[in-house]
Amino acid sequence: MKVLVVGHGAREHAIAAALCRSPSRPRLFAYMATPNPGIKALVEDWKEGDLGDVASLLDYVARIRPRLVVFGPETPLAAGAVDALEERGVPCVGPKKALAQIEMDKSFMRDFMARNLGRGFPRWWVLSDLPAVERRLRECPDVVLKPLGLTGGKGVRVMGKQLSDIGQALRYAQGCLERDGAILIEERLEGEEFSLMVFTDGRKVLPMPLVQDYKYAYEGDKGPMTGGMGSYSCADHLLPFLGEGDAEAAFEIVKEAVVNLGREAGASYRGILYGQFMQTQDGPKVIEFNARFGDPEAMNVLSLLRTDPLEVFSSIAAGDLVDGVRFAKQATVCRYLVPEGYPESPRVGLRFSLPVEELSGLGVEVYFGSVSEADGMYVTTGSRSVALLTRGESPEAARALLDGVLERYSPPGLYFRRDIPKLPA
Ligand code: AMP
Ligand code: GLY
């Protein structure tokens, strides 16, 4: 069976690697904006094309005729790729454009939650002029400023972290207002963050193990926000700061979101819905929803997936999700190696090597991100370069294995966060 994976990052490398483990041995193809060396090694053929260019994707689909298309990133979802493919009878893992709006439009997401769920969110305001922003900031300075559209997780500014005072906040808000005409301001939530991703066909909703992602560039949660510097999960699929009751409460929120999105859009949500939560004193609250796997969180959960990945994805696309999904009862730790200067001015063109076979022999999974290949070396192309993942009986065990490996193999010019995961003493 031919399966096309769309996207070119470490997340898509992990999706392709999971599909390769299927006993049905699917024939893999990829559609990528930049050729990923890890994905290229797993696929029969690939096409280079813009992720938002639906016509180019359709051309490739017409040529290779896949029986299933699995979407990694949000860009093609926002461009309506699933709508176009389903119209042509091609089964997809990923929601249609109207459903993916839950990720693409943050003010829609907040209205949607208020309209349908009535709980699980911070106070928020959508403001369209600077004096209104200033009044809000003076009245309630503990807030977060968010541009309305997609920013790859890098547009959010938290008062007290990236913004030190109201003057700085107003300057940032002005830029957003000029670009988008409005800005979203939210009450700043305090607590631990976690990611809850589910597989769904629009009716059945199956949770994946909980994962914690680390967004800040530097150790101690300092520095600029990134797409995620690393992540971990525990053998019981919960997290040290989150018990079963709160995990269940978060799952209920995601389930209700799936059902209500489908009802409002008149179409089933088929794919992955990812709730990013803050565990507050009042229970879990949604920071955002994403219409796809998290990156790096995809690495953690796919590494543990024991049900045939092809069966899971095919059953989502067919609108008849399998009854249960099994995950190994192991912990995982994932760390990204990123170029010096990331995220603001990452070093591009830095050459490095990594003994993938040797690492694999040591129990380390390697997923390539923004790198190309030249003369047997990897070359940084800007964003997060490569993710390393280990498993173990506990996060401590997985971390110890990864620490040892990084001590020996960490390439010069790339940096990573040694403090992932932070675990209770
Ligand atoms: P987002 O792009 O909405 O996922 O936000 C990126 C990051 O900003 C999150 O992972 C949080 O660390 C932080 N953040 C976003 N919204 C809030 C909020 N309401 N309160 C506190 N932190 C937030
Ligand atoms: N790890 C955060 C994201 O994928 O959005």
CSV table of C-alpha atoms and ligand atoms in Angstrom, one decimal:
chain,number,residue,atom,x,y,z
A,1,MET,CA,0.0,0.0,0.0
A,2,LYS,CA,1.3,3.4,-1.0
A,3,VAL,CA,1.4,6.1,1.8
A,4,LEU,CA,2.4,9.7,1.3
A,5,VAL,CA,3.8,11.7,4.2
A,6,VAL,CA,3.6,15.5,3.9
A,7,GLY,CA,6.2,17.6,5.7
A,8,HIS,CA,9.9,17.6,6.1
A,9,GLY,CA,10.8,17.9,9.8
A,10,ALA,CA,11.8,15.5,12.6
A,11,ARG,CA,8.1,15.0,13.4
A,12,GLU,CA,7.5,13.7,9.8
A,13,HIS,CA,10.7,11.6,10.0
A,14,ALA,CA,9.2,10.0,13.1
A,15,ILE,CA,5.8,9.5,11.3
A,16,ALA,CA,7.7,7.8,8.4
A,17,ALA,CA,9.8,5.7,10.7
A,18,ALA,CA,6.6,4.6,12.6
A,19,LEU,CA,5.0,3.6,9.3
A,20,CYS,CA,8.1,1.6,8.4
A,21,ARG,CA,7.6,-0.5,11.5
A,22,SER,CA,4.1,-1.6,10.2
A,23,PRO,CA,4.0,-5.4,9.5
A,24,SER,CA,2.2,-4.5,6.3
A,25,ARG,CA,5.3,-2.8,5.0
A,26,PRO,CA,3.7,0.2,3.2
A,27,ARG,CA,5.5,1.8,0.3
A,28,LEU,CA,6.4,5.3,1.5
A,29,PHE,CA,6.5,8.6,-0.4
A,30,ALA,CA,7.1,12.1,0.8
A,31,TYR,CA,6.2,15.7,-0.2
A,32,MET,CA,8.6,18.1,1.4
A,33,ALA,CA,9.6,21.8,1.1
A,34,THR,CA,13.2,20.8,1.8
A,35,PRO,CA,14.6,17.3,1.4
A,36,ASN,CA,15.1,15.7,4.8
A,37,PRO,CA,17.9,13.2,4.8
A,38,GLY,CA,16.2,10.9,7.4
A,39,ILE,CA,12.9,10.8,5.4
A,40,LYS,CA,14.7,10.4,2.0
A,41,ALA,CA,16.3,7.3,3.4
A,42,LEU,CA,12.9,5.7,4.1
A,43,VAL,CA,10.9,6.6,1.0
A,44,GLU,CA,10.7,5.2,-2.5
A,45,ASP,CA,10.3,8.6,-4.0
A,46,TRP,CA,9.8,12.2,-3.0
A,47,LYS,CA,8.8,15.6,-4.4
A,48,GLU,CA,10.1,19.0,-3.3
A,49,GLY,CA,7.3,21.6,-3.1
A,50,ASP,CA,5.9,24.4,-1.1
A,51,LEU,CA,3.8,23.0,1.8
A,52,GLY,CA,1.0,25.5,1.2
A,53,ASP,CA,0.9,24.8,-2.6
A,54,VAL,CA,-2.1,22.5,-2.9
A,55,ALA,CA,-1.9,22.3,-6.7
A,56,SER,CA,1.7,21.0,-6.5
A,57,LEU,CA,0.7,18.4,-3.9
A,58,LEU,CA,-2.3,17.3,-6.0
A,59,ASP,CA,0.0,16.9,-9.0
A,60,TYR,CA,2.2,14.6,-7.0
A,61,VAL,CA,-0.7,12.6,-5.6
A,62,ALA,CA,-2.1,12.2,-9.2
A,63,ARG,CA,1.3,10.8,-10.2
A,64,ILE,CA,1.9,8.3,-7.4
A,65,ARG,CA,-1.7,7.5,-6.4
A,66,PRO,CA,-1.3,6.9,-2.7
A,67,ARG,CA,-4.0,5.1,-0.7
A,68,LEU,CA,-3.4,7.3,2.3
A,69,VAL,CA,-1.9,10.7,2.9
A,70,VAL,CA,-0.6,11.6,6.4
A,71,PHE,CA,-0.1,15.3,7.2
A,72,GLY,CA,2.6,16.4,9.6
A,73,PRO,CA,2.5,20.2,9.7
A,74,GLU,CA,-0.4,22.7,9.8
A,75,THR,CA,0.5,24.7,6.7
A,76,PRO,CA,-1.1,22.3,4.1
A,77,LEU,CA,-4.2,21.9,6.4
A,78,ALA,CA,-4.6,25.7,6.5
A,79,ALA,CA,-4.3,25.8,2.8
A,80,GLY,CA,-7.2,23.3,2.4
A,81,ALA,CA,-5.1,20.3,1.2
A,82,VAL,CA,-7.4,17.8,2.9
A,83,ASP,CA,-10.5,19.3,1.4
A,84,ALA,CA,-9.0,19.1,-2.1
A,85,LEU,CA,-7.7,15.5,-1.6
A,86,GLU,CA,-10.9,14.1,-0.1
A,87,GLU,CA,-12.9,15.6,-3.0
A,88,ARG,CA,-10.8,13.4,-5.2
A,89,GLY,CA,-11.4,10.4,-3.0
A,90,VAL,CA,-8.0,10.3,-1.4
A,91,PRO,CA,-8.1,9.3,2.3
A,92,CYS,CA,-6.3,11.7,4.6
A,93,VAL,CA,-5.0,11.8,8.2
A,94,GLY,CA,-5.5,15.5,9.0
A,95,PRO,CA,-8.6,17.7,9.4
A,96,LYS,CA,-10.2,19.8,6.7
A,97,LYS,CA,-9.5,23.6,6.7
A,98,ALA,CA,-12.7,24.6,8.6
A,99,LEU,CA,-11.7,22.1,11.4
A,100,ALA,CA,-8.0,23.1,11.4
A,101,GLN,CA,-9.1,26.6,12.2
A,102,ILE,CA,-8.9,25.6,15.8
A,103,GLU,CA,-5.1,26.0,15.4
A,104,MET,CA,-4.9,28.7,12.8
A,105,ASP,CA,-7.1,31.3,14.4
A,106,LYS,CA,-6.5,31.9,18.1
A,107,SER,CA,-9.4,34.2,18.6
A,108,PHE,CA,-11.7,31.6,16.9
A,109,MET,CA,-10.3,29.0,19.3
A,110,ARG,CA,-11.1,31.1,22.4
A,111,ASP,CA,-14.7,31.9,21.1
A,112,PHE,CA,-15.2,28.3,20.2
A,113,MET,CA,-14.2,27.2,23.7
A,114,ALA,CA,-16.4,29.7,25.4
A,115,ARG,CA,-19.3,28.8,23.1
A,116,ASN,CA,-19.1,25.1,23.5
A,117,LEU,CA,-17.1,24.1,26.5
A,118,GLY,CA,-17.5,26.9,29.0
A,119,ARG,CA,-14.4,25.9,31.0
A,120,GLY,CA,-10.7,25.2,30.7
A,121,PHE,CA,-9.5,28.6,29.4
A,122,PRO,CA,-8.0,31.8,30.8
A,123,ARG,CA,-9.7,35.2,30.5
A,124,TRP,CA,-9.0,36.8,27.2
A,125,TRP,CA,-9.5,39.9,25.1
A,126,VAL,CA,-9.2,40.6,21.4
A,127,LEU,CA,-8.3,44.3,21.0
A,128,SER,CA,-7.8,46.3,17.9
A,129,ASP,CA,-6.3,49.6,19.0
A,130,LEU,CA,-3.4,50.6,21.1
A,131,PRO,CA,-5.2,52.7,23.7
A,132,ALA,CA,-7.4,49.7,24.5
A,133,VAL,CA,-4.3,47.5,24.9
A,134,GLU,CA,-2.7,50.1,27.2
A,135,ARG,CA,-5.8,50.3,29.4
A,136,ARG,CA,-5.9,46.5,29.6
A,137,LEU,CA,-2.2,46.3,30.5
A,138,ARG,CA,-2.6,48.9,33.2
A,139,GLU,CA,-5.6,47.2,34.7
A,140,CYS,CA,-4.2,43.7,34.5
A,141,PRO,CA,-0.5,43.5,33.8
A,142,ASP,CA,-0.2,39.7,34.3
A,143,VAL,CA,-0.9,38.8,30.7
A,144,VAL,CA,0.4,37.2,27.6
A,145,LEU,CA,0.4,38.9,24.2
A,146,LYS,CA,-0.4,36.7,21.1
A,147,PRO,CA,-0.5,37.6,17.5
A,148,LEU,CA,-3.8,36.2,16.0
A,149,GLY,CA,-2.3,34.0,13.2
A,150,LEU,CA,0.4,31.3,13.0
A,151,THR,CA,3.9,32.1,14.2
A,152,GLY,CA,5.4,28.7,14.6
A,153,GLY,CA,5.1,29.0,18.4
A,154,LYS,CA,7.5,32.0,18.4
A,155,GLY,CA,5.1,35.0,18.4
A,156,VAL,CA,3.8,34.8,22.0
A,157,ARG,CA,5.3,37.2,24.6
A,158,VAL,CA,4.8,36.7,28.3
A,159,MET,CA,4.8,39.6,30.7
A,160,GLY,CA,7.5,39.0,33.2
A,161,LYS,CA,9.5,36.8,30.8
A,162,GLN,CA,10.1,38.2,27.3
A,163,LEU,CA,8.4,41.5,28.2
A,164,SER,CA,9.7,43.4,31.2
A,165,ASP,CA,7.4,46.4,31.3
A,166,ILE,CA,4.3,48.0,29.8
A,167,GLY,CA,6.3,50.1,27.4
A,168,GLN,CA,8.0,47.1,25.8
A,169,ALA,CA,4.6,45.3,25.7
A,170,LEU,CA,3.0,48.3,23.9
A,171,ARG,CA,5.8,48.3,21.3
A,172,TYR,CA,5.2,44.6,20.6
A,173,ALA,CA,1.4,45.1,20.5
A,174,GLN,CA,1.8,47.9,18.0
A,175,GLY,CA,3.6,45.7,15.5
A,176,CYS,CA,0.9,43.0,15.8
A,177,LEU,CA,-1.9,45.6,15.4
A,178,GLU,CA,-0.2,47.0,12.3
A,179,ARG,CA,0.2,43.5,10.8
A,180,ASP,CA,-3.1,41.7,11.9
A,181,GLY,CA,-5.4,44.6,12.8
A,182,ALA,CA,-6.0,43.1,16.3
A,183,ILE,CA,-4.1,41.3,19.1
A,184,LEU,CA,-5.1,38.6,21.5
A,185,ILE,CA,-4.3,39.3,25.2
A,186,GLU,CA,-4.7,36.5,27.7
A,187,GLU,CA,-4.6,36.2,31.5
A,188,ARG,CA,-1.2,34.7,32.3
A,189,LEU,CA,-1.6,31.2,33.6
A,190,GLU,CA,0.8,29.8,36.1
A,191,GLY,CA,1.7,26.1,36.4
A,192,GLU,CA,3.3,23.2,34.5
A,193,GLU,CA,2.6,22.8,30.8
A,194,PHE,CA,1.7,19.5,29.2
A,195,SER,CA,0.6,18.2,25.8
A,196,LEU,CA,-2.3,15.8,25.4
A,197,MET,CA,-2.7,14.5,21.8
A,198,VAL,CA,-5.5,12.2,20.6
A,199,PHE,CA,-6.2,10.1,17.6
A,200,THR,CA,-9.7,10.6,16.3
A,201,ASP,CA,-12.0,9.8,13.5
A,202,GLY,CA,-14.5,12.5,14.6
A,203,ARG,CA,-16.5,10.0,16.8
A,204,LYS,CA,-14.0,7.9,18.7
A,205,VAL,CA,-11.2,9.7,20.5
A,206,LEU,CA,-8.2,7.8,21.8
A,207,PRO,CA,-5.6,9.5,24.0
A,208,MET,CA,-1.8,9.2,23.6
A,209,PRO,CA,0.6,9.3,26.6
A,210,LEU,CA,1.0,12.8,28.1
A,211,VAL,CA,4.1,14.6,27.2
A,212,GLN,CA,5.8,17.7,28.6
A,213,ASP,CA,7.5,19.9,26.0
A,214,TYR,CA,10.1,22.6,26.9
A,215,LYS,CA,9.5,25.8,24.9
A,216,TYR,CA,12.3,28.1,26.1
A,217,ALA,CA,15.6,28.1,24.3
A,218,TYR,CA,17.9,28.0,27.3
A,219,GLU,CA,18.3,26.1,30.5
A,220,GLY,CA,16.1,27.1,33.4
A,221,ASP,CA,13.3,28.2,31.0
A,222,LYS,CA,15.2,31.3,30.0
A,223,GLY,CA,15.6,33.1,26.7
A,224,PRO,CA,13.3,33.2,23.7
A,225,MET,CA,10.4,30.9,22.9
A,226,THR,CA,11.1,28.2,20.4
A,227,GLY,CA,9.2,25.5,18.6
A,228,GLY,CA,10.2,23.2,21.5
A,229,MET,CA,13.7,22.2,22.7
A,230,GLY,CA,12.8,18.7,23.9
A,231,SER,CA,10.2,16.7,25.7
A,232,TYR,CA,9.6,13.7,27.9
A,233,SER,CA,7.0,11.2,29.0
A,234,CYS,CA,6.6,8.8,31.9
A,235,ALA,CA,6.1,5.0,31.9
A,236,ASP,CA,2.5,5.4,33.3
A,237,HIS,CA,1.7,7.8,30.5
A,238,LEU,CA,0.9,10.5,33.1
A,239,LEU,CA,3.3,13.2,34.4
A,240,PRO,CA,4.7,13.7,37.9
A,241,PHE,CA,2.6,16.8,38.5
A,242,LEU,CA,-0.6,15.4,36.9
A,243,GLY,CA,-2.6,12.6,38.3
A,244,GLU,CA,-5.4,10.6,36.7
A,245,GLY,CA,-8.2,12.9,37.7
A,246,ASP,CA,-6.7,16.0,35.9
A,247,ALA,CA,-5.6,13.9,33.0
A,248,GLU,CA,-9.2,12.7,32.6
A,249,ALA,CA,-10.4,16.3,32.9
A,250,ALA,CA,-8.0,17.4,30.1
A,251,PHE,CA,-9.1,14.4,28.0
A,252,GLU,CA,-12.8,15.4,28.4
A,253,ILE,CA,-12.0,18.9,27.1
A,254,VAL,CA,-10.2,17.5,24.0
A,255,LYS,CA,-13.1,15.1,23.4
A,256,GLU,CA,-15.7,17.8,23.6
A,257,ALA,CA,-13.6,20.0,21.3
A,258,VAL,CA,-13.5,17.2,18.6
A,259,VAL,CA,-17.3,16.6,18.8
A,260,ASN,CA,-18.2,20.3,18.7
A,261,LEU,CA,-15.8,21.2,16.0
A,262,GLY,CA,-17.3,18.5,13.8
A,263,ARG,CA,-20.9,19.6,14.6
A,264,GLU,CA,-20.1,23.2,13.9
A,265,ALA,CA,-18.2,22.5,10.6
A,266,GLY,CA,-20.6,19.7,9.5
A,267,ALA,CA,-17.6,17.4,8.9
A,268,SER,CA,-15.8,14.8,11.0
A,269,TYR,CA,-12.4,15.7,12.5
A,270,ARG,CA,-10.1,13.0,11.2
A,271,GLY,CA,-6.6,13.2,12.4
A,272,ILE,CA,-4.7,14.3,15.5
A,273,LEU,CA,-5.9,16.9,17.9
A,274,TYR,CA,-3.3,18.2,20.3
A,275,GLY,CA,-4.3,20.2,23.4
A,276,GLN,CA,-1.6,22.2,24.9
A,277,PHE,CA,-2.5,22.7,28.6
A,278,MET,CA,-1.3,24.5,31.7
A,279,GLN,CA,-1.9,22.6,34.9
A,280,THR,CA,-3.2,25.4,37.1
A,281,GLN,CA,-4.5,25.5,40.7
A,282,ASP,CA,-8.0,25.3,39.2
A,283,GLY,CA,-7.1,22.3,37.0
A,284,PRO,CA,-6.0,22.0,33.4
A,285,LYS,CA,-6.5,25.0,31.1
A,286,VAL,CA,-6.0,25.1,27.3
A,287,ILE,CA,-3.2,27.3,26.1
A,288,GLU,CA,-3.8,26.3,22.5
A,289,PHE,CA,-5.1,23.6,20.3
A,290,ASN,CA,-3.1,22.2,17.3
A,291,ALA,CA,-4.6,20.3,14.4
A,292,ARG,CA,-1.5,18.0,14.2
A,293,PHE,CA,1.1,16.1,16.2
A,294,GLY,CA,3.4,18.2,18.4
A,295,ASP,CA,7.0,18.5,17.4
A,296,PRO,CA,8.9,17.1,19.4
A,297,GLU,CA,6.0,15.4,21.2
A,298,ALA,CA,5.4,13.2,18.1
A,299,MET,CA,8.7,11.5,18.7
A,300,ASN,CA,7.8,10.5,22.3
A,301,VAL,CA,4.5,9.0,21.5
A,302,LEU,CA,5.3,7.3,18.1
A,303,SER,CA,8.3,5.7,19.6
A,304,LEU,CA,6.0,4.0,22.1
A,305,LEU,CA,3.1,3.1,19.7
A,306,ARG,CA,2.6,-0.6,19.7
A,307,THR,CA,-0.6,-0.9,17.6
A,308,ASP,CA,0.3,-1.1,13.9
A,309,PRO,CA,0.7,2.6,12.9
A,310,LEU,CA,-0.6,1.9,9.4
A,311,GLU,CA,-3.8,0.4,10.9
A,312,VAL,CA,-4.2,3.4,13.2
A,313,PHE,CA,-3.7,6.0,10.4
A,314,SER,CA,-5.8,4.1,7.8
A,315,SER,CA,-8.7,3.6,10.3
A,316,ILE,CA,-8.7,7.4,11.1
A,317,ALA,CA,-8.9,8.2,7.4
A,318,ALA,CA,-11.6,5.7,6.8
A,319,GLY,CA,-13.7,7.3,9.6
A,320,ASP,CA,-13.6,4.0,11.7
A,321,LEU,CA,-10.8,4.4,14.2
A,322,VAL,CA,-9.5,1.1,15.8
A,323,ASP,CA,-11.0,0.3,19.2
A,324,GLY,CA,-7.9,0.8,21.2
A,325,VAL,CA,-4.3,2.0,20.7
A,326,ARG,CA,-1.5,0.4,22.7
A,327,PHE,CA,1.6,2.2,23.9
A,328,ALA,CA,4.7,0.6,25.5
A,329,LYS,CA,4.8,1.3,29.3
A,330,GLN,CA,8.1,3.1,29.1
A,331,ALA,CA,9.4,6.6,29.6
A,332,THR,CA,10.9,8.7,26.8
A,333,VAL,CA,13.2,11.7,26.7
A,334,CYS,CA,13.8,13.7,23.6
A,335,ARG,CA,16.2,16.6,23.1
A,336,TYR,CA,16.8,18.7,20.1
A,337,LEU,CA,20.2,19.8,19.0
A,338,VAL,CA,19.9,23.2,17.5
A,339,PRO,CA,22.4,25.6,15.7
A,340,GLU,CA,24.1,28.3,17.7
A,341,GLY,CA,22.0,31.4,17.6
A,342,TYR,CA,18.7,29.5,17.3
A,343,PRO,CA,15.9,30.7,17.3
A,344,GLU,CA,16.8,34.3,16.5
A,345,SER,CA,19.8,34.0,14.2
A,346,PRO,CA,20.6,30.3,13.8
A,347,ARG,CA,23.9,29.4,12.2
A,348,VAL,CA,23.2,28.2,8.7
A,349,GLY,CA,25.6,26.1,6.7
A,350,LEU,CA,27.4,24.5,9.7
A,351,ARG,CA,28.6,21.0,8.9
A,352,PHE,CA,28.5,18.3,11.4
A,353,SER,CA,28.5,14.5,11.6
A,354,LEU,CA,26.5,12.1,13.7
A,355,PRO,CA,27.1,8.3,13.8
A,356,VAL,CA,23.4,7.3,13.3
A,357,GLU,CA,24.1,3.5,13.2
A,358,GLU,CA,26.2,3.6,16.2
A,359,LEU,CA,23.7,5.7,18.1
A,360,SER,CA,20.9,3.3,17.1
A,361,GLY,CA,23.0,0.4,18.5
A,362,LEU,CA,23.1,2.3,21.8
A,363,GLY,CA,19.3,2.6,21.9
A,364,VAL,CA,19.1,6.2,20.6
A,365,GLU,CA,16.5,7.1,18.0
A,366,VAL,CA,17.7,9.9,15.6
A,367,TYR,CA,15.2,12.2,13.9
A,368,PHE,CA,16.4,14.8,11.5
A,369,GLY,CA,14.9,18.3,11.3
A,370,SER,CA,16.3,21.3,9.4
A,371,VAL,CA,19.4,19.8,7.8
A,372,SER,CA,20.6,18.9,4.4
A,373,GLU,CA,23.4,16.6,3.4
A,374,ALA,CA,26.7,17.4,1.6
A,375,ASP,CA,29.8,15.2,1.1
A,376,GLY,CA,28.6,12.7,3.8
A,377,MET,CA,28.1,15.5,6.4
A,378,TYR,CA,24.9,17.1,7.7
A,379,VAL,CA,24.5,20.8,7.2
A,380,THR,CA,22.3,23.1,9.3
A,381,THR,CA,19.6,24.9,7.3
A,382,GLY,CA,18.3,27.2,10.1
A,383,SER,CA,15.8,25.7,12.5
A,384,ARG,CA,16.0,22.8,14.9
A,385,SER,CA,18.6,20.4,13.4
A,386,VAL,CA,18.2,16.9,14.9
A,387,ALA,CA,16.3,15.3,17.7
A,388,LEU,CA,17.6,12.4,19.8
A,389,LEU,CA,15.3,10.1,21.7
A,390,THR,CA,15.9,7.5,24.4
A,391,ARG,CA,13.5,5.2,26.2
A,392,GLY,CA,13.8,3.7,29.7
A,393,GLU,CA,11.9,2.3,32.6
A,394,SER,CA,11.7,5.8,34.0
A,395,PRO,CA,12.5,9.3,32.7
A,396,GLU,CA,15.6,9.2,34.9
A,397,ALA,CA,16.9,6.1,33.2
A,398,ALA,CA,16.1,7.5,29.7
A,399,ARG,CA,17.8,10.8,30.7
A,400,ALA,CA,20.9,9.0,32.0
A,401,LEU,CA,21.3,7.2,28.7
A,402,LEU,CA,20.8,10.4,26.6
A,403,ASP,CA,23.2,12.3,28.9
A,404,GLY,CA,26.0,9.7,28.3
A,405,VAL,CA,25.5,9.7,24.6
A,406,LEU,CA,25.4,13.5,24.2
A,407,GLU,CA,28.6,13.7,26.3
A,408,ARG,CA,30.3,11.7,23.6
A,409,TYR,CA,28.6,12.7,20.4
A,410,SER,CA,27.3,16.2,20.7
A,411,PRO,CA,28.5,18.0,17.5
A,412,PRO,CA,30.4,21.3,18.0
A,413,GLY,CA,28.3,24.4,16.9
A,414,LEU,CA,25.0,22.8,18.0
A,415,TYR,CA,23.6,23.3,21.5
A,416,PHE,CA,20.9,21.5,23.5
A,417,ARG,CA,19.2,21.8,26.9
A,418,ARG,CA,20.8,19.6,29.5
A,419,ASP,CA,18.0,20.2,31.9
A,420,ILE,CA,15.4,18.3,29.9
A,421,PRO,CA,13.6,16.8,31.7
A,422,LYS,CA,13.4,18.6,35.0
A,423,LEU,CA,12.2,16.0,37.4
A,424,PRO,CA,11.0,16.3,41.0
A,425,ALA,CA,13.8,15.5,43.4
B,1,AMP,P1,1.2,29.2,22.1
B,1,AMP,O1,1.9,29.7,20.8
B,1,AMP,O2,-0.1,29.7,22.3
B,1,AMP,O3,1.4,27.7,22.3
B,1,AMP,O4,2.1,29.8,23.3
B,1,AMP,C1,3.5,29.5,23.3
B,1,AMP,C2,3.9,29.4,24.8
B,1,AMP,O5,3.6,30.7,25.4
B,1,AMP,C3,3.2,28.4,25.6
B,1,AMP,O6,3.8,27.1,25.5
B,1,AMP,C4,3.3,29.0,27.0
B,1,AMP,O7,4.6,28.7,27.5
B,1,AMP,C5,3.2,30.4,26.8
B,1,AMP,N1,1.8,30.8,27.0
B,1,AMP,C6,0.9,31.0,26.0
B,1,AMP,N2,-0.3,31.4,26.5
B,1,AMP,C7,-0.1,31.5,27.9
B,1,AMP,C8,-1.0,31.9,29.0
B,1,AMP,N3,-2.2,32.3,28.8
B,1,AMP,N4,-0.4,31.9,30.2
B,1,AMP,C9,0.9,31.6,30.4
B,1,AMP,N5,1.7,31.2,29.4
B,1,AMP,C10,1.2,31.2,28.1
B,2,GLY,N1,5.9,21.4,20.6
B,2,GLY,C1,5.0,22.4,20.2
B,2,GLY,C2,4.3,22.3,19.0
B,2,GLY,O1,4.4,21.4,18.2
B,2,GLY,O2,3.5,23.2,18.7
